[in-house]
Short mmCIF file of C-alpha atoms in Angstrom, two decimals:
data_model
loop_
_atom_site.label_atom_id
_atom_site.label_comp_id
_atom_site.label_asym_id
_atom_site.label_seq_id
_atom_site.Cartn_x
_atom_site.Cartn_y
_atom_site.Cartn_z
CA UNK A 1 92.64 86.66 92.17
CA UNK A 2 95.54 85.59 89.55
CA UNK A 3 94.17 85.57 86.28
CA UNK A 4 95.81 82.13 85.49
CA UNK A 5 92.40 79.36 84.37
CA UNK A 6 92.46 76.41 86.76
CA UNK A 7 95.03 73.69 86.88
CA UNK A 8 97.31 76.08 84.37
CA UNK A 9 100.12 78.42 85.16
CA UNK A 10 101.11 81.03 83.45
CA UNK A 11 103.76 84.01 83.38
CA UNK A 12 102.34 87.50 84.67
CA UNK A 13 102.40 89.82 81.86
CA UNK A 14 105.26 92.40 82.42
CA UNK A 15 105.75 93.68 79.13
CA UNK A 16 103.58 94.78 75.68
CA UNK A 17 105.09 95.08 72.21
CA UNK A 18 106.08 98.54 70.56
CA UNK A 19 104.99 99.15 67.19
CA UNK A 20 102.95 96.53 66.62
CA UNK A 21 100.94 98.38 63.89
CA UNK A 22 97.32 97.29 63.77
CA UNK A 23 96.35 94.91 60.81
CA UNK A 24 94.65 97.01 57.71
CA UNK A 25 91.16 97.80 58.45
CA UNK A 26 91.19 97.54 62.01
CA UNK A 27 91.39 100.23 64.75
CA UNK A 28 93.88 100.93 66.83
CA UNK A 29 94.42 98.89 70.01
CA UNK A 30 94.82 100.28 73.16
CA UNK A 31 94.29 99.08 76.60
CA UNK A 32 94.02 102.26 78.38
CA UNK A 33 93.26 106.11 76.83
CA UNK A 34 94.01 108.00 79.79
CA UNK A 35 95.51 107.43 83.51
CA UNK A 36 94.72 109.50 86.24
CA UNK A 37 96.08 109.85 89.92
CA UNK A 38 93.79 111.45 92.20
CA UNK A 39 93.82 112.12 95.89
CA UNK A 40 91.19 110.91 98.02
CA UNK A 41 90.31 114.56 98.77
CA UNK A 42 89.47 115.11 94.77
CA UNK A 43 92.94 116.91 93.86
CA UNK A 44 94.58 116.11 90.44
CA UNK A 45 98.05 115.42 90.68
CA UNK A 46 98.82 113.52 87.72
CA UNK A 47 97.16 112.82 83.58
CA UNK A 48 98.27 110.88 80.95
CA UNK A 49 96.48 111.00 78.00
CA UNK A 50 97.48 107.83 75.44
CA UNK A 51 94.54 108.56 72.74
CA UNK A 52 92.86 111.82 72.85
CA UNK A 53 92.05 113.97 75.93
CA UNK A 54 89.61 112.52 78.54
CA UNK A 55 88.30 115.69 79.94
CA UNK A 56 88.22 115.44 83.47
CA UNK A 57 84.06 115.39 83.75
CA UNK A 58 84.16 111.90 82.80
CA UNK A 59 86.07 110.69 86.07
CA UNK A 60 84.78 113.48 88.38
CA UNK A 61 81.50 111.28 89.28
CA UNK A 62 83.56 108.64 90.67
CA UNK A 63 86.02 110.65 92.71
CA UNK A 64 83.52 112.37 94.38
CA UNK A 65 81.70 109.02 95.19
CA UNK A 66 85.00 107.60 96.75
CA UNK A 67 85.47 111.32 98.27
CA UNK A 68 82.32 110.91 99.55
CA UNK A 69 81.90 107.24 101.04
CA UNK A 70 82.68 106.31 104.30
CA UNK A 71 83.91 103.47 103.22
CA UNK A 72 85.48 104.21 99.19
CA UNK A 73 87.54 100.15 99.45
CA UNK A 74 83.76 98.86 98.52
CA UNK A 75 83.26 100.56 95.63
CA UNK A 76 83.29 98.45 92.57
CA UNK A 77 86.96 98.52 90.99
CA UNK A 78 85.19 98.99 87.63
CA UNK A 79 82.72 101.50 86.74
CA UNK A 80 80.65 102.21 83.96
CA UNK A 81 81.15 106.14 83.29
CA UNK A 82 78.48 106.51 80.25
CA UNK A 83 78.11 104.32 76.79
CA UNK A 84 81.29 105.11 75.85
CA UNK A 85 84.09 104.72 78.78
CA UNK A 86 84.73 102.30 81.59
CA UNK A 87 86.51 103.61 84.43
CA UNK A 88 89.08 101.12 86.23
CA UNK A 89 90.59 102.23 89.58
CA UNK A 90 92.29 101.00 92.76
CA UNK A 91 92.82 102.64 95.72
CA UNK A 92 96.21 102.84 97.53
CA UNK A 93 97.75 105.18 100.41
CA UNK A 94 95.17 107.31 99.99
CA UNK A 95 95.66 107.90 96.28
CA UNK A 96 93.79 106.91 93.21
CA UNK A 97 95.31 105.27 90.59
CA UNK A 98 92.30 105.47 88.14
CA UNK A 99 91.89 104.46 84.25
CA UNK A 100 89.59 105.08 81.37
CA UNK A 101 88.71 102.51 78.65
CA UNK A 102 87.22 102.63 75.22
CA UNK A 103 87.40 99.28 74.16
CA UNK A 104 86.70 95.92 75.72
CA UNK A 105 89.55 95.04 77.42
CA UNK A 106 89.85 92.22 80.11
CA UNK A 107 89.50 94.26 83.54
CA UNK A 108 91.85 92.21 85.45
CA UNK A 109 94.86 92.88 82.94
CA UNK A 110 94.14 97.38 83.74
CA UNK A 111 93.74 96.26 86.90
CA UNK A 112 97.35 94.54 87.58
CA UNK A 113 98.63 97.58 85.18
CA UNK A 114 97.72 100.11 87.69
CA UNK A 115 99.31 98.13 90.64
CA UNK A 116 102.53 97.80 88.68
CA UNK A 117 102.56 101.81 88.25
CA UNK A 118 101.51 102.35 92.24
CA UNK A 119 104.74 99.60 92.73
CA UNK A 120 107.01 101.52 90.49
CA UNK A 121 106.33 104.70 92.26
CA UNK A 122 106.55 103.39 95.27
CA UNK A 123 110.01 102.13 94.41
CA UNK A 124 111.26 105.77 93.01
CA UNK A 125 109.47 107.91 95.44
CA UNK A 126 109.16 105.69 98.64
CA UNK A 127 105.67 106.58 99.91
CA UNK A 128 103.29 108.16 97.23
CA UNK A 129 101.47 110.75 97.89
CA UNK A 130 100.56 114.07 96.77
CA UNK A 131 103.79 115.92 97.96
CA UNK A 132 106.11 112.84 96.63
CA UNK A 133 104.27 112.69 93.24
CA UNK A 134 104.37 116.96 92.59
CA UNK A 135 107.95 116.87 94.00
CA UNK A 136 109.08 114.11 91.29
CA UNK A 137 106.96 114.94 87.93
CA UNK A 138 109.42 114.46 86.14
CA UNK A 139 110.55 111.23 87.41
CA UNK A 140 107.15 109.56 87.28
CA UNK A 141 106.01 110.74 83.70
CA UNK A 142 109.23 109.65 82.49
CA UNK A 143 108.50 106.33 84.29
CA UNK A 144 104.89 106.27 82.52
CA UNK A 145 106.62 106.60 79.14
CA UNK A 146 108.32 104.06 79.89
CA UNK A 147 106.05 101.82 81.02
CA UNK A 148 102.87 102.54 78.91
CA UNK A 149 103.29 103.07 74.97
CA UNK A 150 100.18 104.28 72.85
CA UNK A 151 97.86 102.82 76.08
CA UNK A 152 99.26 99.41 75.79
CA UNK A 153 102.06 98.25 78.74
CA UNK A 154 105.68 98.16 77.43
CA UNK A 155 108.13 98.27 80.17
CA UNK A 156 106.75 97.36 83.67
CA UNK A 157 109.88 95.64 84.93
CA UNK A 158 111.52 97.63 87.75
CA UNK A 159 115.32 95.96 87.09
CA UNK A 160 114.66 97.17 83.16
CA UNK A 161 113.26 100.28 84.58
CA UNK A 162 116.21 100.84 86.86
CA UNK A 163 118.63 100.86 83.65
CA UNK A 164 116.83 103.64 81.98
CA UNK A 165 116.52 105.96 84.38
CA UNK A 166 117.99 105.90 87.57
CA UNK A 167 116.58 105.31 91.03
CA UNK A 168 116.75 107.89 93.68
CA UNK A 169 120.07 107.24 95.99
CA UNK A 170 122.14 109.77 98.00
CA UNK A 171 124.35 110.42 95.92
CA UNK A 172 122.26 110.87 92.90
CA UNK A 173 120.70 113.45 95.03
CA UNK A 174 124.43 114.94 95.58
CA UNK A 175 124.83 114.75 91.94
CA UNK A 176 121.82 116.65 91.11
CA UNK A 177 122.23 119.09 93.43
CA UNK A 178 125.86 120.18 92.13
CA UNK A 179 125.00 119.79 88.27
CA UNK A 180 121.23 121.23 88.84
CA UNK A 181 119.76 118.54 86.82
CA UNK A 182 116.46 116.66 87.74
CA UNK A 183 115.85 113.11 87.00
CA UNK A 184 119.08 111.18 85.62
CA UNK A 185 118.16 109.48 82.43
CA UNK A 186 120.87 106.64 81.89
CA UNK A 187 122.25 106.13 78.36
CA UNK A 188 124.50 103.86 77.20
CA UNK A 189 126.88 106.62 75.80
CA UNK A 190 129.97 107.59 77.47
CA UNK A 191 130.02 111.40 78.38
CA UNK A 192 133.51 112.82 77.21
CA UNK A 193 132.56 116.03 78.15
CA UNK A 194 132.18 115.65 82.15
CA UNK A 195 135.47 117.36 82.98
CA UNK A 196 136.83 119.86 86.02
CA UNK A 197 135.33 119.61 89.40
CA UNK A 198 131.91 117.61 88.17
CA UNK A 199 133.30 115.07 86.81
CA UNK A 200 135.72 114.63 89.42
CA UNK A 201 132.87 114.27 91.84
CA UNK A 202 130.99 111.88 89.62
CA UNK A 203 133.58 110.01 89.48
CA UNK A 204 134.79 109.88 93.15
CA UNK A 205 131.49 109.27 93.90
CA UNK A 206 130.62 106.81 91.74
CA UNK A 207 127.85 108.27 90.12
CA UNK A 208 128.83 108.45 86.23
CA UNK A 209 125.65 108.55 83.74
CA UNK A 210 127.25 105.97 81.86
CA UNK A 211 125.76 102.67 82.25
CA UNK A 212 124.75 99.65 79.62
CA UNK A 213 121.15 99.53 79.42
CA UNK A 214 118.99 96.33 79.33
CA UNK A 215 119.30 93.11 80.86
CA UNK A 216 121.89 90.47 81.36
CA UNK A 217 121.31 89.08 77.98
CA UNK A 218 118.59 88.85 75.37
CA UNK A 219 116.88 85.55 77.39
CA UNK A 220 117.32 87.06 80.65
CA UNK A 221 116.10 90.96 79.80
CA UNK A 222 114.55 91.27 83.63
CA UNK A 223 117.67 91.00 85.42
CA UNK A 224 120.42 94.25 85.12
CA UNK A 225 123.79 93.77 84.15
CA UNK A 226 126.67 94.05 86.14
CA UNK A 227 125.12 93.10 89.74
CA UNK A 228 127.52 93.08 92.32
CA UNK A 229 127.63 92.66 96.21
CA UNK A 230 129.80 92.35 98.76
CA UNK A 231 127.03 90.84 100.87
CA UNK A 232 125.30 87.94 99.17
CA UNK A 233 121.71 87.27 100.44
CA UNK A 234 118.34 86.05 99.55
CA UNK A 235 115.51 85.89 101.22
CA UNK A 236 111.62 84.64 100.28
CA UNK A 237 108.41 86.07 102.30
CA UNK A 238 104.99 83.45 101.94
CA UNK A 239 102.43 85.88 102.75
CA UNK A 240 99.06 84.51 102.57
CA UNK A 241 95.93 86.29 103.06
CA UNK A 242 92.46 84.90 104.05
CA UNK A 243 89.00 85.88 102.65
CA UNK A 244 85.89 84.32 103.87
CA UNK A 245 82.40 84.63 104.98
CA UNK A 246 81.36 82.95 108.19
CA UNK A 247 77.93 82.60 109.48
CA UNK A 248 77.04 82.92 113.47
CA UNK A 249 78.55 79.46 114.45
CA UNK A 250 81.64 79.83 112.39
CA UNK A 251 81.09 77.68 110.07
CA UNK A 252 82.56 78.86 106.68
CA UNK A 253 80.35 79.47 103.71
CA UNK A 254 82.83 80.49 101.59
CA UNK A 255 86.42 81.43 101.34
CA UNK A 256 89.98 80.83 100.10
CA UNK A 257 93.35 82.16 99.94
CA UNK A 258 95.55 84.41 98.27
CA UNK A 259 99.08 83.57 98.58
CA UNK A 260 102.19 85.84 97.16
CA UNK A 261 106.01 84.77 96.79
CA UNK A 262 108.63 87.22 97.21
CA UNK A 263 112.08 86.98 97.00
CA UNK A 264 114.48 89.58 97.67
CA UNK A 265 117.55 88.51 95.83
CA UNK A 266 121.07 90.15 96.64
CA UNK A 267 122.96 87.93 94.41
CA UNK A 268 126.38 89.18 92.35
CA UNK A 269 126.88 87.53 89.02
CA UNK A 270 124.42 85.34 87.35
CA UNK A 271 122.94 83.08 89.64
CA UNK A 272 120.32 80.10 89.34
CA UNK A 273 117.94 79.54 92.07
CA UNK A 274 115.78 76.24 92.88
CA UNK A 275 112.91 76.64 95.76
CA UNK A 276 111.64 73.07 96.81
CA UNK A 277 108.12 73.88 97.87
CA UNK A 278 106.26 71.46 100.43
CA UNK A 279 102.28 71.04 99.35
CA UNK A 280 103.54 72.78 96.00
CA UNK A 281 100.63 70.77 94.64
CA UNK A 282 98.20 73.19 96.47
CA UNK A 283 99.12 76.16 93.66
CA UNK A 284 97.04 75.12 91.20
CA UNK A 285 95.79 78.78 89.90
CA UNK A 286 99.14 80.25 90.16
CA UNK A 287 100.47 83.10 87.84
CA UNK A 288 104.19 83.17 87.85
CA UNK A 289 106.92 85.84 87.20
CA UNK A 290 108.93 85.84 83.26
CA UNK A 291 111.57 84.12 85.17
CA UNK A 292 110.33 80.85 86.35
CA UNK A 293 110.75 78.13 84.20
CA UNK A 294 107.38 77.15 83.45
CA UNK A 295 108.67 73.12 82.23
CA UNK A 296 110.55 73.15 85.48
CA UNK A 297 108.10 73.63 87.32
CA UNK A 298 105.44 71.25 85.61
CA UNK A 299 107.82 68.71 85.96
CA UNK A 300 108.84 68.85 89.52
CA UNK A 301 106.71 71.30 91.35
CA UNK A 302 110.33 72.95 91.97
CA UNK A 303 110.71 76.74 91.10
CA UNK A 304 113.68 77.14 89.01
CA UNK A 305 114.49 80.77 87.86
CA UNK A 306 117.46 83.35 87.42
CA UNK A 307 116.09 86.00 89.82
CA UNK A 308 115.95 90.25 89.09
CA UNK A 309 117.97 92.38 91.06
CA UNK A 310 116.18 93.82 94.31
CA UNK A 311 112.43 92.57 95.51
CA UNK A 312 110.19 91.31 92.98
CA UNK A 313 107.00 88.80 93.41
CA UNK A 314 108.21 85.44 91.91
CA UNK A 315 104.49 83.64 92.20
CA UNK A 316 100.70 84.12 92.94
CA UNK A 317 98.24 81.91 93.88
CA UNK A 318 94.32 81.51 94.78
CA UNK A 319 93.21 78.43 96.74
CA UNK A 320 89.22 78.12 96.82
CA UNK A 321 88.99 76.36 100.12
CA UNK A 322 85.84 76.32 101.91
CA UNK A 323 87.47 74.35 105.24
CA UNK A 324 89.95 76.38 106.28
CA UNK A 325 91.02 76.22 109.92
CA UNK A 326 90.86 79.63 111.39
CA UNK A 327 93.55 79.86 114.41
CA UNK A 328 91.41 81.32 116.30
CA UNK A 329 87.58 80.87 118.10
CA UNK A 330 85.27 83.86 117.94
CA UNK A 331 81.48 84.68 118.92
CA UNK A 332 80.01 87.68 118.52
CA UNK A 333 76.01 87.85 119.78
CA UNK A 334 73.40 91.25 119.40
CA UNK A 335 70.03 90.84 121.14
CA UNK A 336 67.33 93.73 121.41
CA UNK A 337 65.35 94.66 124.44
CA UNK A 338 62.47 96.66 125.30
CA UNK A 339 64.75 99.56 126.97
CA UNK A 340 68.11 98.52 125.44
CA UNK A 341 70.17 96.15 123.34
CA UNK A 342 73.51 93.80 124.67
CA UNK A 343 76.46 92.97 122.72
CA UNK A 344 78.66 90.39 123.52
CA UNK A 345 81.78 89.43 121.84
CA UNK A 346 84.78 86.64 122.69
CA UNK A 347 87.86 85.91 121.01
CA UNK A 348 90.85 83.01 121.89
CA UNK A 349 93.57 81.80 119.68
CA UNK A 350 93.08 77.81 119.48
CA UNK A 351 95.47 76.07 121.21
CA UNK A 352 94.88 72.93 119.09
CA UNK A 353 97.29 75.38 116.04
CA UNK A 354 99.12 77.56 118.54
CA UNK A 355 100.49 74.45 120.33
CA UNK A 356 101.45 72.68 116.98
CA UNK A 357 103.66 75.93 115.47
CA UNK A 358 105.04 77.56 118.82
CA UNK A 359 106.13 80.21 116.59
CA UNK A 360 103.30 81.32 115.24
CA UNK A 361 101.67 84.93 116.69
CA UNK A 362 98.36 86.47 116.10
CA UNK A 363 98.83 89.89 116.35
CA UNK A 364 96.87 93.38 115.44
CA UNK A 365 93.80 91.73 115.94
CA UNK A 366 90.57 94.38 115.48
CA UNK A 367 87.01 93.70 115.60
CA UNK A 368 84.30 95.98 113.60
CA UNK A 369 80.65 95.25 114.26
CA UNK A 370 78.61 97.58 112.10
CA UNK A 371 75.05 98.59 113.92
CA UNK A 372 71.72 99.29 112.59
CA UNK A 373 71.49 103.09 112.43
CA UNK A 374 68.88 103.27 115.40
CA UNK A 375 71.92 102.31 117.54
CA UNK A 376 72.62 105.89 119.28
CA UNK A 377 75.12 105.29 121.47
CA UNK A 378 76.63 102.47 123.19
CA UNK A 379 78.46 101.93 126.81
CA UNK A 380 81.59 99.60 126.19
CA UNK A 381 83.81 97.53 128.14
CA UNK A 382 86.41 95.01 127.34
CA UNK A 383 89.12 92.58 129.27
CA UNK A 384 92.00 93.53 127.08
CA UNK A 385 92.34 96.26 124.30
CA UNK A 386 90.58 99.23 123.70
CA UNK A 387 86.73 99.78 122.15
CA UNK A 388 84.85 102.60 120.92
CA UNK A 389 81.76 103.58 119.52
CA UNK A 390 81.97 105.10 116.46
CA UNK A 391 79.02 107.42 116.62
CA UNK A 392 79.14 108.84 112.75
CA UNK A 393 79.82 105.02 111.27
CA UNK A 394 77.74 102.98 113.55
CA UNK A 395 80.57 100.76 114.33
CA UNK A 396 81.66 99.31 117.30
CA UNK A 397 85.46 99.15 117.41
CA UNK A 398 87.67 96.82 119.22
CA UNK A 399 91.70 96.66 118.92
CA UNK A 400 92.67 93.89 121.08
CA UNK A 401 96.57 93.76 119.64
CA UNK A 402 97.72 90.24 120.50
CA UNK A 403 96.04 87.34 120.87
CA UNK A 404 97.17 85.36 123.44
CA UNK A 405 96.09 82.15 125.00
CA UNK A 406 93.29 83.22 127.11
CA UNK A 407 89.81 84.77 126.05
CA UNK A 408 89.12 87.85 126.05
CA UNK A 409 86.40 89.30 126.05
CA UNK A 410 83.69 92.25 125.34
CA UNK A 411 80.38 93.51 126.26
CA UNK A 412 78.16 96.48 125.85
CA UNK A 413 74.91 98.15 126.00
CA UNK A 414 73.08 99.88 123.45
CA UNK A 415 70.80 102.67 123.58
CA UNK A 416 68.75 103.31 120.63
CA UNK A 417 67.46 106.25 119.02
CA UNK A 418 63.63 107.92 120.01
CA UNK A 419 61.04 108.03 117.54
CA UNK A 420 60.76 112.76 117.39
CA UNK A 421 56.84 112.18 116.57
CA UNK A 422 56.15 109.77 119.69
CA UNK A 423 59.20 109.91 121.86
CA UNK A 424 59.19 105.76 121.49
CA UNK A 425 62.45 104.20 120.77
CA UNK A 426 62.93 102.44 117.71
CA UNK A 427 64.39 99.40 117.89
CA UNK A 428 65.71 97.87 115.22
CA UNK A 429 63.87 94.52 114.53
CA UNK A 430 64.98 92.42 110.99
CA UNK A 431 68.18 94.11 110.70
CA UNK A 432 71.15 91.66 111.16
CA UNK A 433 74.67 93.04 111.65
CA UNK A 434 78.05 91.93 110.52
CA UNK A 435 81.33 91.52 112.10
CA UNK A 436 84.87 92.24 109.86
CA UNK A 437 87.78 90.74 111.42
CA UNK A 438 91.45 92.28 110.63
CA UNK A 439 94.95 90.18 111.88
CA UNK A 440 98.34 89.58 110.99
CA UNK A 441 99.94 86.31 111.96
CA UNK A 442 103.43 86.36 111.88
CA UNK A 443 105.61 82.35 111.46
CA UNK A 444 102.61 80.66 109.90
CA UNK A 445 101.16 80.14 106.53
CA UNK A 446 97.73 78.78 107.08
CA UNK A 447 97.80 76.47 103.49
CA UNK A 448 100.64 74.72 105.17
CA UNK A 449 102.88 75.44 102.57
CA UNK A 450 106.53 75.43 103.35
CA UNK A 451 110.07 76.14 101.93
CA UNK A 452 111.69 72.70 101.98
CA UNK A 453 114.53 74.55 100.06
CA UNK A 454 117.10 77.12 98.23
CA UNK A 455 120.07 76.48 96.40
CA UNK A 456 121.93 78.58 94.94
CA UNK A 457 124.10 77.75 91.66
CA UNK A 458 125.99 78.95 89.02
CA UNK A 459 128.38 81.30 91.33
CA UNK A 460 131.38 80.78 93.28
CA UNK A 461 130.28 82.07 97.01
CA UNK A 462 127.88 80.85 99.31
CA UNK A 463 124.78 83.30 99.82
CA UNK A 464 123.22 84.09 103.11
CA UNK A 465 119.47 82.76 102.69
CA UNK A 466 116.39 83.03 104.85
CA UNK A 467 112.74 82.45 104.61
CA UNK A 468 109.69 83.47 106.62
CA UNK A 469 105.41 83.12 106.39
CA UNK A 470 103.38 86.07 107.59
CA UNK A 471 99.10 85.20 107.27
CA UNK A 472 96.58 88.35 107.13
CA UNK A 473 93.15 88.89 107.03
CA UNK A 474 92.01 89.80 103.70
CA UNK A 475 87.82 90.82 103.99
CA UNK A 476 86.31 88.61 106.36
CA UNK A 477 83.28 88.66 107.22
CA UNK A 478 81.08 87.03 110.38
CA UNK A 479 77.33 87.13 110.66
CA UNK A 480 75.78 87.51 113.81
CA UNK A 481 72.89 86.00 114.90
#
């Protein structure tokens, strides 16, 4: 959820202060004493320590409880390690991005600090993993210098980021590989001293070190300098997820939605952007990038903002909503027998939505209904898609893929376990199962908001500009009766 209060937005912090020394007779602050980046199969790949050493006993409880789960996503993002340290992790591409705290810190603010970092990486190394991460240590601890000072964030913009030291291109990698260097660190020093046949190539190839570091100007410190394209574009992606709990006649008992703004700005020059948002009265707890004019916005419910270089997320916003219209109908009904138990299940877009936004497409839809462990195995069958039984898990999975405008269906019989003392078969009697529901709809935002607008202004060309509205499931969750 944004960490905006209600009915106030607010700029997502991006950056902390450097030497800010502590006031006399007070400790040191830091958010953070040490960041770790663990696999999901318990190997260390990467420590930072900003105060002290954490020795690696403190976090190795935790890692071996997400090792060990089945399911590690429902593990509490913050952990109490002993007295003295708090351990704050999320989980990403099979990684840990995990941090230890000393001091009482708001968990929300390490938690949005660790999925800058994974972003940042992501950026520099494309997908992170273990290989990507040993391959580049020197890129990504210079990137955590950068980014965290003395345990507090400094510099967690990626167009800032990008000035320092430089992203990974082709011919970078040409570069590298003639002058046997690692990780080019920009500086805003000419190099005299690049002469003969490397500097010849640097400069064919346009890779000179030299570069101006920092932004555009003082006010405008998250957008680079010298931005130039021969293409102009811009394009903004609403994607909303859902989150919800619905009891066995679908009835929601509560739920709301996460929404995201992205822009993906290809702009030369300087320009000034203005997105006219339909229903922009629905973002009340909204969190908004250094960029947006806050007054602006209050004002008009218009976002007005000079835009970074590359992809960045311009707003988020959380919309309690306990009557959302699913798109879609779905029943899901366990009843146990003497010999055996049935499972039924049904699922059908609604035509009532469908027919109003032709466009819209419910895609990658999957159905997992956990089972009391007594369940032993289970004969499946299904109109469209493909279902399992996953022994180990006690999960019934079905992948139906699209949705379309019939239902389909699902059915199955369970066999249950036999008592060893009395050969009897235990059947399972006051458990109640659960259904989670996973989909991507593709042309539809389900709040209803929409881009009336984008103007560009401020430059002398006419940008290419696009917009689009993807809806997932977030953790949903359907009782059966």
């Amino acid at each position: 959820a944004p960490a905006a209060q209600r009915g106030r937005p607010r700029r997502a912090r991006t950056a902390g202060v450097r030497g800010a020394a502590p006031v006399e007779g007070e400790a040191a602050r830091n958010m953070i004493d040490s960041l770790f980046i663990v696999t999901t199969g318990g190997s260390y790949v990467v420590e930072r320590h900003f105060r002290g050493t954490t020795p690696r006993m403190i976090v190795e409880p935790l890692v071996d409880r997400l090792q060990s789960s089945p399911h590690p996503e429902s593990i509490p993002a913050v952990t109490c390690s002993n007295r003295r340290q708090a351990l704050i992790h999320i989980l990403r591409e099979k990684m840990i991005f995990l941090a230890v705290v000393t001091q009482e810190e708001p968990p929300l603010a390490v938690l949005e600090l660790l999925e800058r970092v994974h972003q940042v990486l992501s950026r520099y190394l494309g997908e992170v993993n273990e290989d990507t991460l040993r391959h580049g240590f020197s890129t990504v601890y210079l990137l955590l210098d950068e980014m965290i000072d003395s345990g507090l964030p400094f510099t967690t913009e990626l167009n800032s980021l990008e000035s320092i030291i430089a992203p990974p291109s082709t011919i970078g990698r040409v570069v590298q590989a003639v002058s046997g260097s690692s990780t080019q660190v920009l500086s805003d020093v000419a190099r005299d001293n690049e002469t003969g046949a490397f500097g010849a190539l640097t400069s064919a190839l346009g890779a000179a070190t030299h570069t101006q570091i920092g932004g555009a100007s003082a006010e405008v410190w998250w957008r680079r300098q010298n931005v130039t394209y021969a293409s102009n574009e811009v394009y903004v992606d609403i994607v909303e997820s859902i989150d919800c709990i619905c009891n066995s006649n679908g009835a929601m008992v509560s739920g709301g939605i996460s929404g995201d703004v992205f822009v993906n700005s290809k702009l030369s020059g300087l320009p000034d952007v203005l997105l006219t948002l339909r229903n922009a009265s629905i973002m009340q707890n909204a969190s908004f990038h250094p960029c947006v004019r806050l007054q602006r916005y209050e004002r008009d419910r218009a976002l007005s903002f000079m835009p970074p270089d590359g992809e960045f997320s311009l707003a988020q916003y959380w919309i309690p909503d306990t009557t959302l219209n699913l798109p879609f109908h779905f029943t899901a009904s366990i009843s146990y027998h003497a010999e055996h138990g049935k499972l039924q299940i049904a699922a059908s877009p609604k035509l009532a939505v469908t027919m109003a936004n032709k466009q819209m497409l419910i895609d990658k839809f999957v159905v997992n209904v956990r089972l009391p462990k007594s369940i032993a195995s289970a004969t499946l069958a299904s109109q469209g898609g493909n279902i399992r039984f996953d022994e180990e898990n006690h999960v019934v999975v079905w992948h139906i893929g699209k949705l379309t405008g019939q239902e389909t269906k699902a059915e199955g019989t369970l066999s249950y376990r036999t008592n060893p003392k009395d050969g009897s078969p235990e059947i399972p009697s006051e458990e109640k199962s659960t259904a989670q529901l996973s989909f991507v709809i593709k042309g539809w935002a389900i709040s209803g908001i929409k881009l009336d607008s984008c103007d560009v202004s401020g430059v002398s060309y006419s940008p290419y500009k696009a917009s689009r509205y993807t809806t997932t499931s977030g953790k949903i969750d359907w009782r059966i009766a």
